Tab-separated table of C-alpha atoms in Angstrom:
chain	number	residue	atom	x	y	z
A	1	MET	CA	0.000	0.000	0.000
A	2	LYS	CA	1.463	3.286	-1.086
A	3	MET	CA	0.361	6.709	-0.052
A	4	ARG	CA	1.547	10.208	-0.802
A	5	MET	CA	2.403	12.045	2.357
A	6	LEU	CA	2.681	15.807	2.398
A	7	LEU	CA	3.745	17.982	5.279
A	8	ILE	CA	1.285	20.871	5.296
A	9	LEU	CA	2.856	24.150	6.268
A	10	MET	CA	0.944	25.673	9.127
A	11	LEU	CA	-0.952	28.923	8.805
A	12	ALA	CA	-1.001	31.813	11.245
A	13	CYS	CA	-1.547	31.209	14.955
A	14	ALA	CA	-3.873	33.034	17.267
A	15	GLY	CA	-2.568	34.324	20.599
A	16	SER	CA	0.815	35.509	21.754
A	17	SER	CA	1.946	32.036	22.835
A	18	CYS	CA	1.492	30.474	19.391
A	19	THR	CA	3.919	31.591	16.704
A	20	ARG	CA	4.467	30.629	13.083
A	21	GLU	CA	7.877	29.020	12.498
A	22	ALA	CA	9.926	29.666	9.358
A	23	THR	CA	9.264	26.054	8.383
A	24	GLY	CA	5.537	26.530	8.875
A	25	VAL	CA	5.325	24.375	11.997
A	26	VAL	CA	3.129	25.731	14.789
A	27	GLN	CA	4.884	26.446	18.086
A	28	LEU	CA	3.059	26.295	21.424
A	29	SER	CA	4.748	27.700	24.511
A	30	ILE	CA	4.350	29.673	27.700
A	31	ALA	CA	6.900	32.453	28.019
A	32	GLY	CA	9.534	31.953	30.698
A	33	ALA	CA	8.795	28.243	31.112
A	34	ALA	CA	10.099	24.941	29.791
A	35	ASN	CA	7.313	23.538	27.607
A	36	ALA	CA	7.137	19.800	26.991
A	37	HIS	CA	5.165	16.542	27.007
A	38	VAL	CA	2.319	17.348	24.632
A	39	THR	CA	-0.720	15.163	23.986
A	40	LEU	CA	-3.367	15.737	21.312
A	41	ALA	CA	-7.042	14.912	20.873
A	42	ALA	CA	-9.348	15.600	17.933
A	43	ASP	CA	-13.067	15.654	17.175
A	44	GLY	CA	-13.656	16.475	13.528
A	45	SER	CA	-11.784	19.656	12.670
A	46	HIS	CA	-11.357	20.548	16.348
A	47	VAL	CA	-8.013	19.688	17.955
A	48	ALA	CA	-6.931	20.151	21.564
A	49	ALA	CA	-3.282	20.215	22.620
A	50	ALA	CA	-2.279	19.837	26.276
A	51	TRP	CA	1.251	20.229	27.572
A	52	ALA	CA	3.262	20.991	30.718
A	53	ALA	CA	4.968	24.324	31.380
A	54	THR	CA	7.578	24.247	34.138
A	55	GLY	CA	8.974	27.357	35.798
A	56	GLU	CA	10.390	28.462	39.136
A	57	ASP	CA	7.079	27.889	40.923
A	58	GLY	CA	6.448	24.381	39.643
A	59	THR	CA	4.635	22.778	36.732
A	60	ASP	CA	1.294	23.837	35.276
A	61	ILE	CA	-0.838	22.226	32.561
A	62	TYR	CA	-2.053	24.274	29.590
A	63	VAL	CA	-4.513	23.578	26.785
A	64	ALA	CA	-4.763	25.313	23.407
A	65	ARG	CA	-7.623	24.658	20.995
A	66	SER	CA	-7.705	24.569	17.185
A	67	THR	CA	-10.867	24.767	15.080
A	68	ASP	CA	-9.161	24.280	11.718
A	69	GLY	CA	-7.649	20.818	12.041
A	70	GLY	CA	-4.450	21.916	13.769
A	71	ARG	CA	-3.413	24.628	11.322
A	72	SER	CA	-3.670	27.282	14.024
A	73	PHE	CA	-4.367	27.369	17.768
A	74	GLY	CA	-6.012	29.864	20.095
A	75	ALA	CA	-4.474	31.320	23.214
A	76	PRO	CA	-3.667	28.690	25.867
A	77	SER	CA	-5.613	28.288	29.121
A	78	ARG	CA	-4.265	26.913	32.381
A	79	VAL	CA	-5.973	23.689	33.432
A	80	ASN	CA	-4.893	23.161	37.057
A	81	ASP	CA	-6.556	25.469	39.586
A	82	ILE	CA	-3.722	24.986	42.108
A	83	ALA	CA	-0.583	26.627	40.736
A	84	GLY	CA	2.372	24.285	40.265
A	85	ASP	CA	0.175	21.269	40.981
A	86	ALA	CA	1.389	18.986	38.191
A	87	SER	CA	4.173	16.431	37.941
A	88	VAL	CA	5.012	15.119	34.481
A	89	ASN	CA	7.593	13.278	32.441
A	90	GLY	CA	7.719	11.853	28.952
A	91	GLU	CA	5.975	8.632	29.946
A	92	ALA	CA	3.385	10.483	32.053
A	93	PRO	CA	2.254	13.537	30.081
A	94	PRO	CA	-1.020	15.346	30.744
A	95	ARG	CA	-3.685	13.410	28.825
A	96	VAL	CA	-6.168	15.558	26.917
A	97	LEU	CA	-9.587	14.281	25.810
A	98	LEU	CA	-12.030	16.006	23.473
A	99	ALA	CA	-15.733	15.467	22.720
A	100	GLY	CA	-17.640	18.341	21.157
A	101	HIS	CA	-17.241	21.420	23.364
A	102	ARG	CA	-16.003	19.293	26.239
A	103	VAL	CA	-12.288	19.092	27.056
A	104	GLU	CA	-11.028	16.836	29.847
A	105	VAL	CA	-7.425	16.681	31.086
A	106	VAL	CA	-5.956	13.999	33.371
A	107	TRP	CA	-2.554	14.420	35.004
A	108	VAL	CA	-0.383	13.392	37.961
A	109	SER	CA	-0.360	15.645	41.024
A	110	LYS	CA	2.054	15.419	43.945
A	111	ARG	CA	1.012	17.444	46.932
A	112	ALA	CA	2.408	16.973	50.433
A	113	GLY	CA	4.519	14.093	49.114
A	114	VAL	CA	1.499	12.064	47.963
A	115	ALA	CA	1.027	11.162	44.306
A	116	GLY	CA	-2.511	11.240	42.932
A	117	ILE	CA	-4.366	11.301	39.633
A	118	ARG	CA	-6.166	14.600	39.022
A	119	ALA	CA	-8.702	15.596	36.358
A	120	ALA	CA	-10.348	18.844	35.273
A	121	GLU	CA	-13.121	19.514	32.784
A	122	SER	CA	-14.002	22.365	30.469
A	123	THR	CA	-17.389	22.687	28.757
A	124	ASP	CA	-16.538	25.812	26.744
A	125	ASP	CA	-13.942	24.518	24.284
A	126	GLY	CA	-11.087	24.673	26.781
A	127	ARG	CA	-11.363	28.384	27.546
A	128	THR	CA	-11.997	27.776	31.254
A	129	PHE	CA	-11.732	24.713	33.490
A	130	ALA	CA	-13.666	23.702	36.588
A	131	PRO	CA	-11.658	23.086	39.777
A	132	ALA	CA	-9.733	19.831	39.521
A	133	ARG	CA	-10.868	16.660	41.227
A	134	THR	CA	-8.746	13.849	42.642
A	135	VAL	CA	-9.611	10.624	40.874
A	136	THR	CA	-7.593	8.275	43.073
A	137	ALA	CA	-8.585	7.428	46.623
A	138	GLU	CA	-7.344	9.828	49.287
A	139	GLY	CA	-4.689	8.626	51.717
A	140	VAL	CA	-3.194	5.799	49.681
A	141	SER	CA	0.597	5.486	49.794
A	142	GLY	CA	3.205	4.588	47.207
A	143	ALA	CA	4.031	5.730	43.695
A	144	ARG	CA	1.177	6.634	41.368
A	145	GLY	CA	1.236	7.811	37.802
A	146	TRP	CA	1.921	6.875	34.166
A	147	GLN	CA	-1.735	7.570	33.540
A	148	THR	CA	-3.834	7.275	30.407
A	149	ALA	CA	-7.449	8.211	29.679
A	150	ALA	CA	-10.254	8.194	27.100
A	151	ILE	CA	-13.861	9.373	26.748
A	152	ALA	CA	-16.359	6.614	25.941
A	153	ASP	CA	-19.205	6.985	23.470
A	154	ASP	CA	-21.641	7.618	26.342
A	155	GLY	CA	-19.494	10.411	27.798
A	156	THR	CA	-17.915	8.375	30.595
A	157	VAL	CA	-14.274	9.190	31.283
A	158	HIS	CA	-12.027	6.151	31.731
A	159	ALA	CA	-8.544	6.424	33.223
A	160	ALA	CA	-5.862	3.865	34.044
A	161	TRP	CA	-2.560	4.225	35.868
A	162	LEU	CA	0.243	2.397	37.667
A	163	ASP	CA	-0.278	2.286	41.398
A	164	GLY	CA	2.109	1.405	44.242
A	165	ARG	CA	-0.364	1.332	47.122
A	166	ASN	CA	0.298	-2.385	47.646
A	167	ALA	CA	4.078	-2.050	47.680
A	168	VAL	CA	6.138	-1.962	50.850
A	169	HIS	CA	9.394	-0.206	51.719
A	170	ALA	CA	8.927	2.438	49.033
A	171	SER	CA	11.524	5.179	49.259
A	172	PRO	CA	10.445	8.858	49.309
A	173	ALA	CA	11.584	9.231	45.688
A	174	GLN	CA	9.553	6.204	44.662
A	175	ALA	CA	6.511	7.487	46.521
A	176	ALA	CA	6.882	10.717	44.575
A	177	GLY	CA	6.616	8.881	41.288
A	178	GLY	CA	10.040	7.495	40.421
A	179	ALA	CA	12.675	8.740	38.033
A	180	ALA	CA	12.011	10.781	34.941
A	181	ALA	CA	11.641	8.906	31.696
A	182	GLY	CA	14.523	8.485	29.312
A	183	GLY	CA	16.433	5.474	30.584
A	184	ALA	CA	15.905	2.148	32.282
A	185	HIS	CA	14.698	2.488	35.840
A	186	VAL	CA	16.289	-0.060	38.171
A	187	HIS	CA	13.947	-1.558	40.751
A	188	HIS	CA	15.048	-1.302	44.383
A	189	GLY	CA	13.398	-3.352	47.116
A	190	ASP	CA	9.713	-4.071	46.793
A	191	MET	CA	8.682	-1.834	43.883
A	192	ARG	CA	5.413	-3.624	43.242
A	193	GLN	CA	3.159	-1.758	40.885
A	194	ASP	CA	-0.419	-2.692	40.019
A	195	ILE	CA	-2.572	-1.237	37.277
A	196	TYR	CA	-5.815	0.425	38.290
A	197	HIS	CA	-8.791	1.773	36.366
A	198	ALA	CA	-11.377	4.389	37.295
A	199	MET	CA	-14.420	5.752	35.492
A	200	TRP	CA	-16.681	8.699	36.178
A	201	ARG	CA	-19.253	10.882	34.522
A	202	GLY	CA	-20.076	14.471	35.379
A	203	GLY	CA	-19.996	15.034	39.112
A	204	GLU	CA	-20.290	11.342	39.978
A	205	ALA	CA	-17.690	9.814	42.269
A	206	PRO	CA	-15.101	7.717	40.385
A	207	ILE	CA	-15.586	3.948	40.433
A	208	GLU	CA	-12.212	2.232	40.867
A	209	THR	CA	-11.196	-1.250	39.681
A	210	ASP	CA	-7.868	-3.059	39.933
A	211	ILE	CA	-6.918	-4.713	36.633
A	212	ALA	CA	-3.628	-6.549	37.199
A	213	ALA	CA	-0.923	-6.903	39.846
A	214	ASN	CA	2.869	-6.815	39.585
A	215	VAL	CA	3.276	-4.908	36.348
A	216	CYS	CA	6.391	-3.190	35.027
A	217	PHE	CA	7.283	0.102	36.671
A	218	CYS	CA	7.673	3.457	34.859
A	219	CYS	CA	6.325	2.560	31.392
A	220	LYS	CA	3.421	4.514	29.932
A	221	THR	CA	-0.005	2.909	29.749
A	222	ALA	CA	-2.691	3.121	27.047
A	223	LEU	CA	-6.496	3.045	27.076
A	224	VAL	CA	-9.117	3.121	24.306
A	225	SER	CA	-12.876	2.680	24.296
A	226	ARG	CA	-15.513	1.842	21.679
A	227	GLY	CA	-19.097	1.072	22.590
A	228	ASP	CA	-19.162	-1.026	25.749
A	229	ALA	CA	-15.581	-2.234	25.198
A	230	VAL	CA	-12.699	-0.697	27.149
A	231	TYR	CA	-9.111	-1.808	26.504
A	232	VAL	CA	-6.114	-1.094	28.741
A	233	ALA	CA	-2.513	-1.837	27.701
A	234	TRP	CA	0.679	-1.791	29.746
A	235	ARG	CA	4.081	-3.471	30.044
A	236	HIS	CA	3.502	-6.537	32.177
A	237	LEU	CA	6.006	-8.355	34.378
A	238	PHE	CA	5.772	-11.985	33.260
A	239	PRO	CA	7.475	-14.922	35.040
A	240	GLY	CA	11.250	-14.954	34.777
A	241	GLY	CA	11.571	-11.168	34.685
A	242	VAL	CA	10.168	-10.875	31.141
A	243	ARG	CA	8.619	-7.475	30.395
A	244	ASP	CA	6.263	-7.709	27.421
A	245	ILE	CA	3.112	-5.817	26.461
A	246	ALA	CA	-0.248	-7.010	27.800
A	247	ILE	CA	-3.851	-5.959	27.245
A	248	ALA	CA	-6.990	-6.459	29.333
A	249	ARG	CA	-10.512	-5.959	27.964
A	250	SER	CA	-13.770	-4.962	29.595
A	251	THR	CA	-17.021	-5.797	27.786
A	252	ASP	CA	-19.278	-4.104	30.337
A	253	GLY	CA	-18.127	-0.509	30.137
A	254	GLY	CA	-15.183	-0.820	32.528
A	255	ARG	CA	-16.827	-2.593	35.448
A	256	HIS	CA	-14.808	-5.801	35.045
A	257	PHE	CA	-11.667	-6.669	33.087
A	258	SER	CA	-10.313	-9.878	31.601
A	259	ASP	CA	-7.032	-11.476	32.569
A	260	PRO	CA	-4.020	-9.998	30.761
A	261	VAL	CA	-3.409	-11.151	27.179
A	262	ARG	CA	0.146	-10.990	25.850
A	263	VAL	CA	0.349	-9.027	22.619
A	264	SER	CA	3.622	-10.564	21.380
A	265	PRO	CA	6.085	-13.085	22.852
A	266	ASP	CA	9.056	-10.715	22.653
A	267	ASN	CA	10.618	-12.244	25.790
A	268	TRP	CA	12.450	-9.072	26.743
A	269	LYS	CA	14.124	-10.012	29.994
A	270	ILE	CA	15.579	-7.080	31.872
A	271	ASP	CA	16.051	-6.380	35.579
A	272	ALA	CA	14.955	-2.767	35.154
A	273	CYS	CA	12.130	-0.803	33.650
A	274	PRO	CA	12.601	0.252	30.003
A	275	ASP	CA	10.707	3.522	30.671
A	276	ASP	CA	8.821	3.066	27.396
A	277	GLY	CA	5.397	1.515	27.051
A	278	PRO	CA	2.652	0.782	24.506
A	279	ALA	CA	0.291	2.939	22.463
A	280	MET	CA	-3.121	1.823	21.284
A	281	ALA	CA	-5.979	2.812	18.955
A	282	VAL	CA	-9.264	1.233	17.865
A	283	ASP	CA	-10.791	1.812	14.425
A	284	ALA	CA	-14.424	2.200	13.372
A	285	GLY	CA	-14.728	-1.540	12.732
A	286	GLY	CA	-13.506	-2.432	16.213
A	287	THR	CA	-10.039	-3.629	15.202
A	288	LEU	CA	-7.530	-2.952	17.954
A	289	HIS	CA	-4.135	-1.558	16.896
A	290	VAL	CA	-1.081	-1.614	19.175
A	291	ALA	CA	2.428	-0.145	18.793
A	292	TRP	CA	5.244	-0.690	21.265
A	293	PRO	CA	9.036	-0.735	21.690
A	294	THR	CA	11.066	-3.829	22.492
A	295	LEU	CA	14.650	-5.032	22.364
A	296	VAL	CA	15.868	-6.693	19.173
A	297	ASN	CA	19.203	-8.239	18.222
A	298	GLU	CA	20.195	-7.490	14.643
A	299	ASN	CA	23.533	-7.785	12.858
A	300	GLY	CA	25.324	-8.492	16.113
A	301	THR	CA	23.954	-5.438	17.913
A	302	SER	CA	21.076	-4.890	20.316
A	303	HIS	CA	18.745	-1.901	20.117
A	304	ILE	CA	15.101	-0.948	20.524
A	305	GLY	CA	12.715	-1.523	17.645
A	306	ILE	CA	9.174	-0.222	17.185
A	307	PHE	CA	6.591	-2.897	16.396
A	308	TYR	CA	2.912	-3.121	15.479
A	309	ALA	CA	0.194	-5.762	15.847
A	310	ALA	CA	-3.601	-5.838	15.463
A	311	SER	CA	-6.461	-7.803	16.986
A	312	ARG	CA	-9.758	-8.389	15.184
A	313	ASP	CA	-11.324	-10.482	17.933
A	314	GLY	CA	-11.535	-8.010	20.766
A	315	GLY	CA	-8.012	-8.468	22.078
A	316	ALA	CA	-8.212	-12.261	22.420
A	317	THR	CA	-5.457	-12.835	19.847
A	318	PHE	CA	-3.051	-10.619	17.933
A	319	SER	CA	-1.358	-10.727	14.557
A	320	ALA	CA	2.355	-11.464	14.373
A	321	ARG	CA	4.371	-8.368	15.150
A	322	ALA	CA	5.537	-6.192	12.247
A	323	ARG	CA	8.510	-3.832	12.344
A	324	VAL	CA	7.594	-0.164	11.959
A	325	ASN	CA	10.907	1.707	12.107
A	326	GLY	CA	14.052	0.954	10.121
A	327	SER	CA	16.227	-1.896	11.310
A	328	ASP	CA	19.378	0.232	11.505
A	329	LEU	CA	18.132	2.776	14.067
A	330	ALA	CA	16.785	2.553	17.593
A	331	GLY	CA	13.272	3.894	18.048
A	332	ALA	CA	11.468	5.064	21.185
A	333	HIS	CA	8.216	6.492	22.574
A	334	PRO	CA	5.701	5.279	19.960
A	335	LYS	CA	2.207	6.708	19.507
A	336	ILE	CA	-0.545	5.418	17.224
A	337	ALA	CA	-3.715	6.826	15.651
A	338	ILE	CA	-6.151	5.862	12.881
A	339	ASP	CA	-6.345	8.172	9.872
A	340	GLY	CA	-9.493	9.086	7.936
A	341	GLY	CA	-9.028	6.081	5.664
A	342	GLY	CA	-8.922	3.652	8.578
A	343	ARG	CA	-5.145	3.136	8.332
A	344	PRO	CA	-2.851	2.940	11.362
A	345	VAL	CA	-0.413	5.824	11.744
A	346	VAL	CA	2.577	5.329	14.043
A	347	ALA	CA	4.929	8.058	15.299
A	348	TRP	CA	8.163	7.619	17.252
A	349	ASP	CA	11.441	9.378	17.914
A	350	GLU	CA	14.929	8.168	17.032
A	351	ILE	CA	18.526	9.332	16.841
A	352	ALA	CA	20.112	9.581	13.395
A	353	ALA	CA	23.475	11.223	12.690
A	354	GLY	CA	23.461	12.904	16.088
A	355	THR	CA	19.964	14.345	15.658
A	356	ARG	CA	16.908	13.198	17.590
A	357	ARG	CA	13.972	13.400	15.217
A	358	VAL	CA	10.285	12.492	15.098
A	359	ARG	CA	9.213	10.077	12.373
A	360	VAL	CA	5.728	9.106	11.205
A	361	ARG	CA	4.633	6.108	9.151
A	362	VAL	CA	1.178	5.642	7.618
A	363	ALA	CA	0.374	1.954	7.093
A	364	GLU	CA	3.037	0.538	4.756
A	365	ALA	CA	4.210	3.848	3.315
A	366	ALA	CA	7.783	4.989	3.810
A	367	PRO	CA	8.439	6.843	7.102
A	368	LEU	CA	8.444	10.635	7.008
A	369	THR	CA	10.495	12.937	9.218
A	370	VAL	CA	8.195	15.683	10.498
A	371	SER	CA	10.308	17.392	13.141
A	372	THR	CA	12.687	20.281	12.660
A	373	GLY	CA	15.833	21.096	14.588
A	374	GLN	CA	18.221	18.769	16.373
A	375	ALA	CA	16.373	17.552	19.484
A	376	ALA	CA	12.786	16.402	18.921
A	377	SER	CA	11.197	13.760	21.149
A	378	TYR	CA	8.009	12.276	22.621
A	379	PRO	CA	5.567	12.587	19.713
A	380	ALA	CA	1.792	12.877	20.027
A	381	LEU	CA	-0.853	12.007	17.404
A	382	ALA	CA	-4.484	12.775	16.598
A	383	SER	CA	-6.564	12.253	13.444
A	384	SER	CA	-8.465	15.356	12.336
A	385	ALA	CA	-10.314	16.562	9.251
A	386	GLY	CA	-8.631	14.357	6.665
A	387	ALA	CA	-5.181	14.740	8.156
A	388	VAL	CA	-3.057	13.497	11.035
A	389	VAL	CA	-1.852	16.111	13.521
A	390	VAL	CA	1.571	15.444	15.041
A	391	GLY	CA	3.056	17.139	18.090
A	392	TRP	CA	6.424	16.822	19.808
A	393	THR	CA	8.807	18.435	22.277
A	394	ASP	CA	11.682	20.363	20.711
A	395	GLN	CA	14.775	21.645	22.525
A	396	SER	CA	16.865	22.728	19.560
A	397	ASP	CA	17.134	26.422	20.337
A	398	GLY	CA	18.193	26.265	23.968
A	399	ARG	CA	14.606	26.299	25.242
A	400	SER	CA	11.957	23.623	25.355
A	401	VAL	CA	8.840	24.246	23.256
A	402	VAL	CA	5.994	22.220	21.802
A	403	ARG	CA	5.618	22.015	18.038
A	404	VAL	CA	2.717	20.780	15.925
A	405	ALA	CA	2.394	19.856	12.236
A	406	ARG	CA	-0.120	18.170	9.913
A	407	ILE	CA	0.254	15.218	7.576
A	408	ARG	CA	-2.330	14.304	4.961
């Protein structure tokens, strides 16, 4: 399958924090802060971008909204009502959700040394947000984060995260959420992590469910929903120290989940956390699409490859894995979306000739480099108005900013 891919140069931006680059790529940033860890959501031609801005007083979450498929964005709005409330890293970015005029953001908060999952909602296209609510139970100990979220067809918000409430002997650093992403995280002592799910609607109290115990620490999670089906993906800790990708499915709207199903027998055995987890999407026909990183040995060398598999039976079985990135380069931090033609689109970052770049591949077409500069990482994806919107963190010019482009 071949497909022409064209990088559409972005048009003018609205608001002082959104500028038009010489290359035509939209830049999102808050002045005087380090801007990073973007996520994207789309509903038709509307696109929402959420990212973290870190300054001297802590980290805040901002949202900017586009009504023209990501060509331009309005002025950003702060999401968190408590200044400096957020704690983020590449594997735990603020997750933005979009449905009509409703924008929901889910992030990790660490107040008084306790990690919790927070959420805030806007009903006016992201211009203003209601005071945030704590999704996780109050008073639980241990690390908590690496969250993911989605809005179901009936408007219910589903979230999943890694939770250390059942661990013992957690150090203060672990209780605060562990190390930042970017390298393998070595486990010390009892670092047990379980994966939890919660769902809520409107002002209802969240309903919490535990999905699986003893999962891999510090890797991002993924969640998608279609109809009454809810899927959660994570890096599981299998017997023998093997850390492969697993998925659990709920057929009753998130009330109960199946036992974990292994996506691919990669058999990656490592006594540390890779700090890099799965991404997931579901198409209009219900086919589940998964992308993930794992270790491969090729031509006498070991490096991380990006792989893809699909399930057409509700996550019971998966196709044999297929390589997404080139075999000569190590990939990281994959994201996946479904384009307007129902094709899977995978984005990742990689280092080539001393440059970290963001690459995108649509189905079986050749990969396309979408980033500019020398230091692009942690891509985000959303499908909007006949195009795919791609975001990433860029640190090429001595400051960290978020950049966004379109592919059609």
